[in-house]
């Protein structure tokens, strides 16, 4: 097919662009990249360190291009790209996951003080509200780095972003039961990590 502009003055539908790409006009995919950049970068930016966001977001679009024939067009293209973006974030953490010792060495005093409040949290609503604090961002990023890729993504989607289990399951490609079980277990793991951080802080004060 020709690589001429898609329309003069008209915004083409996603299905039109996809048909052109599948027909051999690879350049047409740039229109989809432009159209869904904010969505993909927004998702990746929530889960990936800032200096890796561009790389992972580009990986998501590359995967979208490579997998375009598998897009059934029974649902929105944006939702399909969102799933790819989430899975690219998961792959990022899976590749980088290492066994790490729990330490307070990189945390500010404010973050250490904030831990006491978080340990008393019982409800998900309170958890999300507390997570808005600047100290929370620091310590949660530290603690999340000690979780596996699967646990990290579930905590982020269900407990921090507040997505319904069903929606998180679709994005991750898991069953709702698997998400429910892992969400419960991963939140307990995160809580245990914070307890260990607190214990480390107490031991440091005694020395």
PDB file of N, CA and C in Angstrom, residues 80-165:
ATOM      1  N   UNK A  80      -5.961  -2.690  24.595  1.00  0.00           N
ATOM      2  CA  UNK A  80      -4.983  -3.714  24.203  1.00  0.00           C
ATOM      3  C   UNK A  80      -3.567  -3.217  24.455  1.00  0.00           C
ATOM      4  N   UNK A  81      -3.298  -1.957  24.098  1.00  0.00           N
ATOM      5  CA  UNK A  81      -1.974  -1.386  24.335  1.00  0.00           C
ATOM      6  C   UNK A  81      -1.692  -1.238  25.825  1.00  0.00           C
ATOM      7  N   UNK A  82      -2.726  -0.948  26.612  1.00  0.00           N
ATOM      8  CA  UNK A  82      -2.548  -0.826  28.064  1.00  0.00           C
ATOM      9  C   UNK A  82      -2.072  -2.153  28.648  1.00  0.00           C
ATOM     10  N   UNK A  83      -2.647  -3.255  28.168  1.00  0.00           N
ATOM     11  CA  UNK A  83      -2.228  -4.574  28.651  1.00  0.00           C
ATOM     12  C   UNK A  83      -0.767  -4.847  28.293  1.00  0.00           C
ATOM     13  N   UNK A  84      -0.390  -4.472  27.085  1.00  0.00           N
ATOM     14  CA  UNK A  84       0.999  -4.670  26.671  1.00  0.00           C
ATOM     15  C   UNK A  84       1.933  -3.831  27.533  1.00  0.00           C
ATOM     16  N   UNK A  85       1.542  -2.593  27.819  1.00  0.00           N
ATOM     17  CA  UNK A  85       2.374  -1.704  28.638  1.00  0.00           C
ATOM     18  C   UNK A  85       2.574  -2.276  30.039  1.00  0.00           C
ATOM     19  N   UNK A  86       1.501  -2.780  30.644  1.00  0.00           N
ATOM     20  CA  UNK A  86       1.594  -3.367  31.981  1.00  0.00           C
ATOM     21  C   UNK A  86       2.515  -4.581  31.966  1.00  0.00           C
ATOM     22  N   UNK A  87       2.394  -5.394  30.946  1.00  0.00           N
ATOM     23  CA  UNK A  87       3.226  -6.595  30.878  1.00  0.00           C
ATOM     24  C   UNK A  87       4.689  -6.262  30.612  1.00  0.00           C
ATOM     25  N   UNK A  88       4.941  -5.176  29.900  1.00  0.00           N
ATOM     26  CA  UNK A  88       6.328  -4.735  29.703  1.00  0.00           C
ATOM     27  C   UNK A  88       6.925  -4.260  31.027  1.00  0.00           C
ATOM     28  N   UNK A  89       6.099  -3.617  31.844  1.00  0.00           N
ATOM     29  CA  UNK A  89       6.559  -3.214  33.181  1.00  0.00           C
ATOM     30  C   UNK A  89       6.883  -4.447  34.018  1.00  0.00           C
ATOM     31  N   UNK A  90       6.002  -5.425  33.938  1.00  0.00           N
ATOM     32  CA  UNK A  90       6.232  -6.681  34.661  1.00  0.00           C
ATOM     33  C   UNK A  90       7.535  -7.326  34.207  1.00  0.00           C
ATOM     34  N   UNK A  91       7.770  -7.371  32.881  1.00  0.00           N
ATOM     35  CA  UNK A  91       9.001  -7.961  32.353  1.00  0.00           C
ATOM     36  C   UNK A  91      10.232  -7.197  32.833  1.00  0.00           C
ATOM     37  N   UNK A  92      10.108  -5.877  32.915  1.00  0.00           N
ATOM     38  CA  UNK A  92      11.218  -5.053  33.392  1.00  0.00           C
ATOM     39  C   UNK A  92      11.644  -5.491  34.786  1.00  0.00           C
ATOM     40  N   UNK A  93      10.654  -5.625  35.683  1.00  0.00           N
ATOM     41  CA  UNK A  93      10.990  -5.988  37.059  1.00  0.00           C
ATOM     42  C   UNK A  93      11.398  -7.452  37.178  1.00  0.00           C
ATOM     43  N   UNK A  94      10.828  -8.306  36.352  1.00  0.00           N
ATOM     44  CA  UNK A  94      11.201  -9.723  36.397  1.00  0.00           C
ATOM     45  C   UNK A  94      12.676  -9.893  36.033  1.00  0.00           C
ATOM     46  N   UNK A  95      13.131  -9.152  35.034  1.00  0.00           N
ATOM     47  CA  UNK A  95      14.526  -9.262  34.598  1.00  0.00           C
ATOM     48  C   UNK A  95      15.494  -8.685  35.625  1.00  0.00           C
ATOM     49  N   UNK A  96      15.018  -7.714  36.387  1.00  0.00           N
ATOM     50  CA  UNK A  96      15.915  -7.021  37.313  1.00  0.00           C
ATOM     51  C   UNK A  96      15.783  -7.470  38.761  1.00  0.00           C
ATOM     52  N   UNK A  97      14.853  -8.381  39.008  1.00  0.00           N
ATOM     53  CA  UNK A  97      14.634  -8.791  40.397  1.00  0.00           C
ATOM     54  C   UNK A  97      15.849  -9.524  40.944  1.00  0.00           C
ATOM     55  N   UNK A  98      16.261  -9.116  42.109  1.00  0.00           N
ATOM     56  CA  UNK A  98      17.388  -9.744  42.802  1.00  0.00           C
ATOM     57  C   UNK A  98      17.012  -9.924  44.270  1.00  0.00           C
ATOM     58  N   UNK A  99      17.627 -10.881  44.902  1.00  0.00           N
ATOM     59  CA  UNK A  99      17.486 -11.005  46.350  1.00  0.00           C
ATOM     60  C   UNK A  99      18.232  -9.851  47.008  1.00  0.00           C
ATOM     61  N   UNK A 100      17.537  -9.080  47.811  1.00  0.00           N
ATOM     62  CA  UNK A 100      18.167  -7.919  48.435  1.00  0.00           C
ATOM     63  C   UNK A 100      17.964  -7.962  49.937  1.00  0.00           C
ATOM     64  N   UNK A 101      18.944  -7.480  50.670  1.00  0.00           N
ATOM     65  CA  UNK A 101      18.791  -7.361  52.111  1.00  0.00           C
ATOM     66  C   UNK A 101      18.014  -6.103  52.428  1.00  0.00           C
ATOM     67  N   UNK A 102      17.134  -6.203  53.409  1.00  0.00           N
ATOM     68  CA  UNK A 102      16.351  -5.051  53.818  1.00  0.00           C
ATOM     69  C   UNK A 102      17.229  -4.110  54.616  1.00  0.00           C
ATOM     70  N   UNK A 103      17.313  -2.868  54.173  1.00  0.00           N
ATOM     71  CA  UNK A 103      18.167  -1.895  54.842  1.00  0.00           C
ATOM     72  C   UNK A 103      17.545  -0.514  54.806  1.00  0.00           C
ATOM     73  N   UNK A 104      17.827   0.267  55.840  1.00  0.00           N
ATOM     74  CA  UNK A 104      17.337   1.643  55.915  1.00  0.00           C
ATOM     75  C   UNK A 104      18.370   2.648  55.425  1.00  0.00           C
ATOM     76  N   UNK A 105      19.479   2.181  54.949  1.00  0.00           N
ATOM     77  CA  UNK A 105      20.589   3.087  54.648  1.00  0.00           C
ATOM     78  C   UNK A 105      20.250   4.161  53.627  1.00  0.00           C
ATOM     79  N   UNK A 106      19.302   3.868  52.714  1.00  0.00           N
ATOM     80  CA  UNK A 106      18.988   4.838  51.665  1.00  0.00           C
ATOM     81  C   UNK A 106      17.727   5.645  51.956  1.00  0.00           C
ATOM     82  N   UNK A 107      17.146   5.481  53.132  1.00  0.00           N
ATOM     83  CA  UNK A 107      15.901   6.173  53.459  1.00  0.00           C
ATOM     84  C   UNK A 107      16.148   7.398  54.327  1.00  0.00           C
ATOM     85  N   UNK A 108      15.353   8.444  54.077  1.00  0.00           N
ATOM     86  CA  UNK A 108      15.462   9.657  54.888  1.00  0.00           C
ATOM     87  C   UNK A 108      14.836   9.421  56.255  1.00  0.00           C
ATOM     88  N   UNK A 109      15.117  10.327  57.201  1.00  0.00           N
ATOM     89  CA  UNK A 109      14.536  10.210  58.533  1.00  0.00           C
ATOM     90  C   UNK A 109      13.023  10.354  58.473  1.00  0.00           C
ATOM     91  N   UNK A 110      12.545  11.229  57.578  1.00  0.00           N
ATOM     92  CA  UNK A 110      11.100  11.407  57.444  1.00  0.00           C
ATOM     93  C   UNK A 110      10.409  10.130  57.014  1.00  0.00           C
ATOM     94  N   UNK A 111      11.039   9.400  56.100  1.00  0.00           N
ATOM     95  CA  UNK A 111      10.465   8.134  55.648  1.00  0.00           C
ATOM     96  C   UNK A 111      10.469   7.109  56.768  1.00  0.00           C
ATOM     97  N   UNK A 112      11.525   7.109  57.568  1.00  0.00           N
ATOM     98  CA  UNK A 112      11.593   6.172  58.685  1.00  0.00           C
ATOM     99  C   UNK A 112      10.502   6.476  59.714  1.00  0.00           C
ATOM    100  N   UNK A 113      10.284   7.763  59.990  1.00  0.00           N
ATOM    101  CA  UNK A 113       9.240   8.142  60.950  1.00  0.00           C
ATOM    102  C   UNK A 113       7.854   7.763  60.442  1.00  0.00           C
ATOM    103  N   UNK A 114       7.673   7.879  59.133  1.00  0.00           N
ATOM    104  CA  UNK A 114       6.366   7.587  58.543  1.00  0.00           C
ATOM    105  C   UNK A 114       5.985   6.117  58.673  1.00  0.00           C
ATOM    106  N   UNK A 115       6.979   5.236  58.771  1.00  0.00           N
ATOM    107  CA  UNK A 115       6.702   3.802  58.840  1.00  0.00           C
ATOM    108  C   UNK A 115       5.794   3.447  60.004  1.00  0.00           C
ATOM    109  N   UNK A 116       5.971   4.116  61.112  1.00  0.00           N
ATOM    110  CA  UNK A 116       5.154   3.811  62.285  1.00  0.00           C
ATOM    111  C   UNK A 116       3.674   3.981  61.984  1.00  0.00           C
ATOM    112  N   UNK A 117       3.344   5.012  61.207  1.00  0.00           N
ATOM    113  CA  UNK A 117       1.945   5.246  60.857  1.00  0.00           C
ATOM    114  C   UNK A 117       1.425   4.167  59.916  1.00  0.00           C
ATOM    115  N   UNK A 118       2.234   3.798  58.938  1.00  0.00           N
ATOM    116  CA  UNK A 118       1.794   2.803  57.965  1.00  0.00           C
ATOM    117  C   UNK A 118       1.549   1.449  58.614  1.00  0.00           C
ATOM    118  N   UNK A 119       2.337   1.116  59.606  1.00  0.00           N
ATOM    119  CA  UNK A 119       2.199  -0.185  60.250  1.00  0.00           C
ATOM    120  C   UNK A 119       0.849  -0.352  60.930  1.00  0.00           C
ATOM    121  N   UNK A 120       0.200   0.760  61.273  1.00  0.00           N
ATOM    122  CA  UNK A 120      -1.095   0.696  61.943  1.00  0.00           C
ATOM    123  C   UNK A 120      -2.258   0.649  60.961  1.00  0.00           C
ATOM    124  N   UNK A 121      -1.961   0.771  59.665  1.00  0.00           N
ATOM    125  CA  UNK A 121      -3.019   0.818  58.657  1.00  0.00           C
ATOM    126  C   UNK A 121      -3.699  -0.543  58.528  1.00  0.00           C
ATOM    127  N   UNK A 122      -5.015  -0.528  58.479  1.00  0.00           N
ATOM    128  CA  UNK A 122      -5.767  -1.770  58.350  1.00  0.00           C
ATOM    129  C   UNK A 122      -6.547  -1.839  57.037  1.00  0.00           C
ATOM    130  N   UNK A 123      -7.157  -0.742  56.611  1.00  0.00           N
ATOM    131  CA  UNK A 123      -8.011  -0.773  55.421  1.00  0.00           C
ATOM    132  C   UNK A 123      -7.258  -0.335  54.173  1.00  0.00           C
ATOM    133  N   UNK A 124      -7.728  -0.808  53.003  1.00  0.00           N
ATOM    134  CA  UNK A 124      -7.111  -0.430  51.739  1.00  0.00           C
ATOM    135  C   UNK A 124      -7.267   1.056  51.474  1.00  0.00           C
ATOM    136  N   UNK A 125      -8.422   1.627  51.875  1.00  0.00           N
ATOM    137  CA  UNK A 125      -8.649   3.055  51.653  1.00  0.00           C
ATOM    138  C   UNK A 125      -7.622   3.887  52.411  1.00  0.00           C
ATOM    139  N   UNK A 126      -7.402   3.524  53.670  1.00  0.00           N
ATOM    140  CA  UNK A 126      -6.415   4.250  54.469  1.00  0.00           C
ATOM    141  C   UNK A 126      -5.024   4.045  53.899  1.00  0.00           C
ATOM    142  N   UNK A 127      -4.760   2.827  53.443  1.00  0.00           N
ATOM    143  CA  UNK A 127      -3.464   2.512  52.845  1.00  0.00           C
ATOM    144  C   UNK A 127      -3.192   3.432  51.660  1.00  0.00           C
ATOM    145  N   UNK A 128      -4.192   3.594  50.776  1.00  0.00           N
ATOM    146  CA  UNK A 128      -4.019   4.445  49.602  1.00  0.00           C
ATOM    147  C   UNK A 128      -3.840   5.905  49.999  1.00  0.00           C
ATOM    148  N   UNK A 129      -4.576   6.336  51.036  1.00  0.00           N
ATOM    149  CA  UNK A 129      -4.467   7.724  51.484  1.00  0.00           C
ATOM    150  C   UNK A 129      -3.080   7.993  52.061  1.00  0.00           C
ATOM    151  N   UNK A 130      -2.595   7.059  52.871  1.00  0.00           N
ATOM    152  CA  UNK A 130      -1.265   7.215  53.449  1.00  0.00           C
ATOM    153  C   UNK A 130      -0.181   7.184  52.364  1.00  0.00           C
ATOM    154  N   UNK A 131      -0.457   6.421  51.300  1.00  0.00           N
ATOM    155  CA  UNK A 131       0.531   6.274  50.230  1.00  0.00           C
ATOM    156  C   UNK A 131       0.732   7.560  49.440  1.00  0.00           C
ATOM    157  N   UNK A 132      -0.118   8.552  49.668  1.00  0.00           N
ATOM    158  CA  UNK A 132       0.014   9.825  48.962  1.00  0.00           C
ATOM    159  C   UNK A 132       1.086  10.709  49.585  1.00  0.00           C
ATOM    160  N   UNK A 133       1.508  10.389  50.801  1.00  0.00           N
ATOM    161  CA  UNK A 133       2.514  11.205  51.485  1.00  0.00           C
ATOM    162  C   UNK A 133       3.864  11.067  50.795  1.00  0.00           C
ATOM    163  N   UNK A 134       4.659  12.141  50.832  1.00  0.00           N
ATOM    164  CA  UNK A 134       5.969  12.106  50.169  1.00  0.00           C
ATOM    165  C   UNK A 134       6.871  11.046  50.787  1.00  0.00           C
ATOM    166  N   UNK A 135       6.767  10.878  52.120  1.00  0.00           N
ATOM    167  CA  UNK A 135       7.574   9.846  52.778  1.00  0.00           C
ATOM    168  C   UNK A 135       7.152   8.463  52.298  1.00  0.00           C
ATOM    169  N   UNK A 136       5.853   8.325  52.023  1.00  0.00           N
ATOM    170  CA  UNK A 136       5.341   7.037  51.565  1.00  0.00           C
ATOM    171  C   UNK A 136       5.940   6.662  50.226  1.00  0.00           C
ATOM    172  N   UNK A 137       6.036   7.638  49.341  1.00  0.00           N
ATOM    173  CA  UNK A 137       6.581   7.372  48.018  1.00  0.00           C
ATOM    174  C   UNK A 137       7.999   6.825  48.130  1.00  0.00           C
ATOM    175  N   UNK A 138       8.780   7.431  48.994  1.00  0.00           N
ATOM    176  CA  UNK A 138      10.173   7.004  49.159  1.00  0.00           C
ATOM    177  C   UNK A 138      10.266   5.590  49.714  1.00  0.00           C
ATOM    178  N   UNK A 139       9.542   5.348  50.799  1.00  0.00           N
ATOM    179  CA  UNK A 139       9.677   4.043  51.441  1.00  0.00           C
ATOM    180  C   UNK A 139       8.988   2.938  50.652  1.00  0.00           C
ATOM    181  N   UNK A 140       7.869   3.259  50.006  1.00  0.00           N
ATOM    182  CA  UNK A 140       7.190   2.245  49.211  1.00  0.00           C
ATOM    183  C   UNK A 140       8.035   1.834  48.013  1.00  0.00           C
ATOM    184  N   UNK A 141       8.667   2.794  47.361  1.00  0.00           N
ATOM    185  CA  UNK A 141       9.546   2.452  46.248  1.00  0.00           C
ATOM    186  C   UNK A 141      10.682   1.550  46.716  1.00  0.00           C
ATOM    187  N   UNK A 142      11.199   1.852  47.907  1.00  0.00           N
ATOM    188  CA  UNK A 142      12.273   1.030  48.475  1.00  0.00           C
ATOM    189  C   UNK A 142      11.759  -0.383  48.772  1.00  0.00           C
ATOM    190  N   UNK A 143      10.599  -0.464  49.415  1.00  0.00           N
ATOM    191  CA  UNK A 143      10.042  -1.767  49.787  1.00  0.00           C
ATOM    192  C   UNK A 143       9.574  -2.552  48.569  1.00  0.00           C
ATOM    193  N   UNK A 144       8.965  -1.863  47.604  1.00  0.00           N
ATOM    194  CA  UNK A 144       8.505  -2.540  46.396  1.00  0.00           C
ATOM    195  C   UNK A 144       9.667  -3.168  45.640  1.00  0.00           C
ATOM    196  N   UNK A 145      10.836  -2.549  45.749  1.00  0.00           N
ATOM    197  CA  UNK A 145      12.011  -3.092  45.081  1.00  0.00           C
ATOM    198  C   UNK A 145      12.451  -4.429  45.640  1.00  0.00           C
ATOM    199  N   UNK A 146      11.935  -4.786  46.812  1.00  0.00           N
ATOM    200  CA  UNK A 146      12.284  -6.059  47.438  1.00  0.00           C
ATOM    201  C   UNK A 146      11.276  -7.159  47.125  1.00  0.00           C
ATOM    202  N   UNK A 147      10.204  -6.796  46.427  1.00  0.00           N
ATOM    203  CA  UNK A 147       9.195  -7.782  46.042  1.00  0.00           C
ATOM    204  C   UNK A 147       9.534  -8.381  44.682  1.00  0.00           C
ATOM    205  N   UNK A 148       8.958  -9.545  44.402  1.00  0.00           N
ATOM    206  CA  UNK A 148       9.107 -10.137  43.078  1.00  0.00           C
ATOM    207  C   UNK A 148       8.345  -9.279  42.072  1.00  0.00           C
ATOM    208  N   UNK A 149       8.603  -9.495  40.790  1.00  0.00           N
ATOM    209  CA  UNK A 149       7.924  -8.724  39.747  1.00  0.00           C
ATOM    210  C   UNK A 149       6.413  -8.896  39.836  1.00  0.00           C
ATOM    211  N   UNK A 150       5.966 -10.140  40.068  1.00  0.00           N
ATOM    212  CA  UNK A 150       4.528 -10.405  40.155  1.00  0.00           C
ATOM    213  C   UNK A 150       3.899  -9.668  41.330  1.00  0.00           C
ATOM    214  N   UNK A 151       4.536  -9.774  42.494  1.00  0.00           N
ATOM    215  CA  UNK A 151       3.997  -9.129  43.691  1.00  0.00           C
ATOM    216  C   UNK A 151       3.997  -7.610  43.541  1.00  0.00           C
ATOM    217  N   UNK A 152       5.050  -7.078  42.983  1.00  0.00           N
ATOM    218  CA  UNK A 152       5.157  -5.632  42.817  1.00  0.00           C
ATOM    219  C   UNK A 152       4.019  -5.099  41.952  1.00  0.00           C
ATOM    220  N   UNK A 153       3.758  -5.754  40.812  1.00  0.00           N
ATOM    221  CA  UNK A 153       2.727  -5.263  39.900  1.00  0.00           C
ATOM    222  C   UNK A 153       1.341  -5.373  40.511  1.00  0.00           C
ATOM    223  N   UNK A 154       1.082  -6.445  41.253  1.00  0.00           N
ATOM    224  CA  UNK A 154      -0.227  -6.601  41.890  1.00  0.00           C
ATOM    225  C   UNK A 154      -0.441  -5.542  42.962  1.00  0.00           C
ATOM    226  N   UNK A 155       0.561  -5.313  43.794  1.00  0.00           N
ATOM    227  CA  UNK A 155       0.448  -4.276  44.826  1.00  0.00           C
ATOM    228  C   UNK A 155       0.188  -2.921  44.181  1.00  0.00           C
ATOM    229  N   UNK A 156       0.932  -2.621  43.121  1.00  0.00           N
ATOM    230  CA  UNK A 156       0.788  -1.326  42.466  1.00  0.00           C
ATOM    231  C   UNK A 156      -0.597  -1.155  41.853  1.00  0.00           C
ATOM    232  N   UNK A 157      -1.075  -2.168  41.140  1.00  0.00           N
ATOM    233  CA  UNK A 157      -2.354  -2.058  40.441  1.00  0.00           C
ATOM    234  C   UNK A 157      -3.546  -2.083  41.391  1.00  0.00           C
ATOM    235  N   UNK A 158      -3.544  -3.035  42.320  1.00  0.00           N
ATOM    236  CA  UNK A 158      -4.717  -3.238  43.184  1.00  0.00           C
ATOM    237  C   UNK A 158      -4.702  -2.334  44.407  1.00  0.00           C
ATOM    238  N   UNK A 159      -3.592  -2.296  45.118  1.00  0.00           N
ATOM    239  CA  UNK A 159      -3.559  -1.571  46.389  1.00  0.00           C
ATOM    240  C   UNK A 159      -3.201  -0.091  46.244  1.00  0.00           C
ATOM    241  N   UNK A 160      -2.328   0.241  45.314  1.00  0.00           N
ATOM    242  CA  UNK A 160      -1.910   1.635  45.188  1.00  0.00           C
ATOM    243  C   UNK A 160      -2.739   2.409  44.171  1.00  0.00           C
ATOM    244  N   UNK A 161      -3.000   1.792  43.005  1.00  0.00           N
ATOM    245  CA  UNK A 161      -3.826   2.472  42.007  1.00  0.00           C
ATOM    246  C   UNK A 161      -5.309   2.245  42.245  1.00  0.00           C
ATOM    247  N   UNK A 162      -5.641   1.228  43.030  1.00  0.00           N
ATOM    248  CA  UNK A 162      -7.034   0.977  43.362  1.00  0.00           C
ATOM    249  C   UNK A 162      -7.870   0.376  42.244  1.00  0.00           C
ATOM    250  N   UNK A 163      -7.242  -0.321  41.308  1.00  0.00           N
ATOM    251  CA  UNK A 163      -8.002  -0.949  40.230  1.00  0.00           C
ATOM    252  C   UNK A 163      -8.814  -2.122  40.773  1.00  0.00           C
ATOM    253  N   UNK A 164     -10.009  -2.347  40.224  1.00  0.00           N
ATOM    254  CA  UNK A 164     -10.766  -3.542  40.605  1.00  0.00           C
ATOM    255  C   UNK A 164      -9.971  -4.791  40.241  1.00  0.00           C
ATOM    256  N   UNK A 165     -10.162  -5.845  41.004  1.00  0.00           N
ATOM    257  CA  UNK A 165      -9.434  -7.088  40.760  1.00  0.00           C
ATOM    258  C   UNK A 165      -9.645  -7.573  39.329  1.00  0.00           C
TER     259      UNK A 165
END
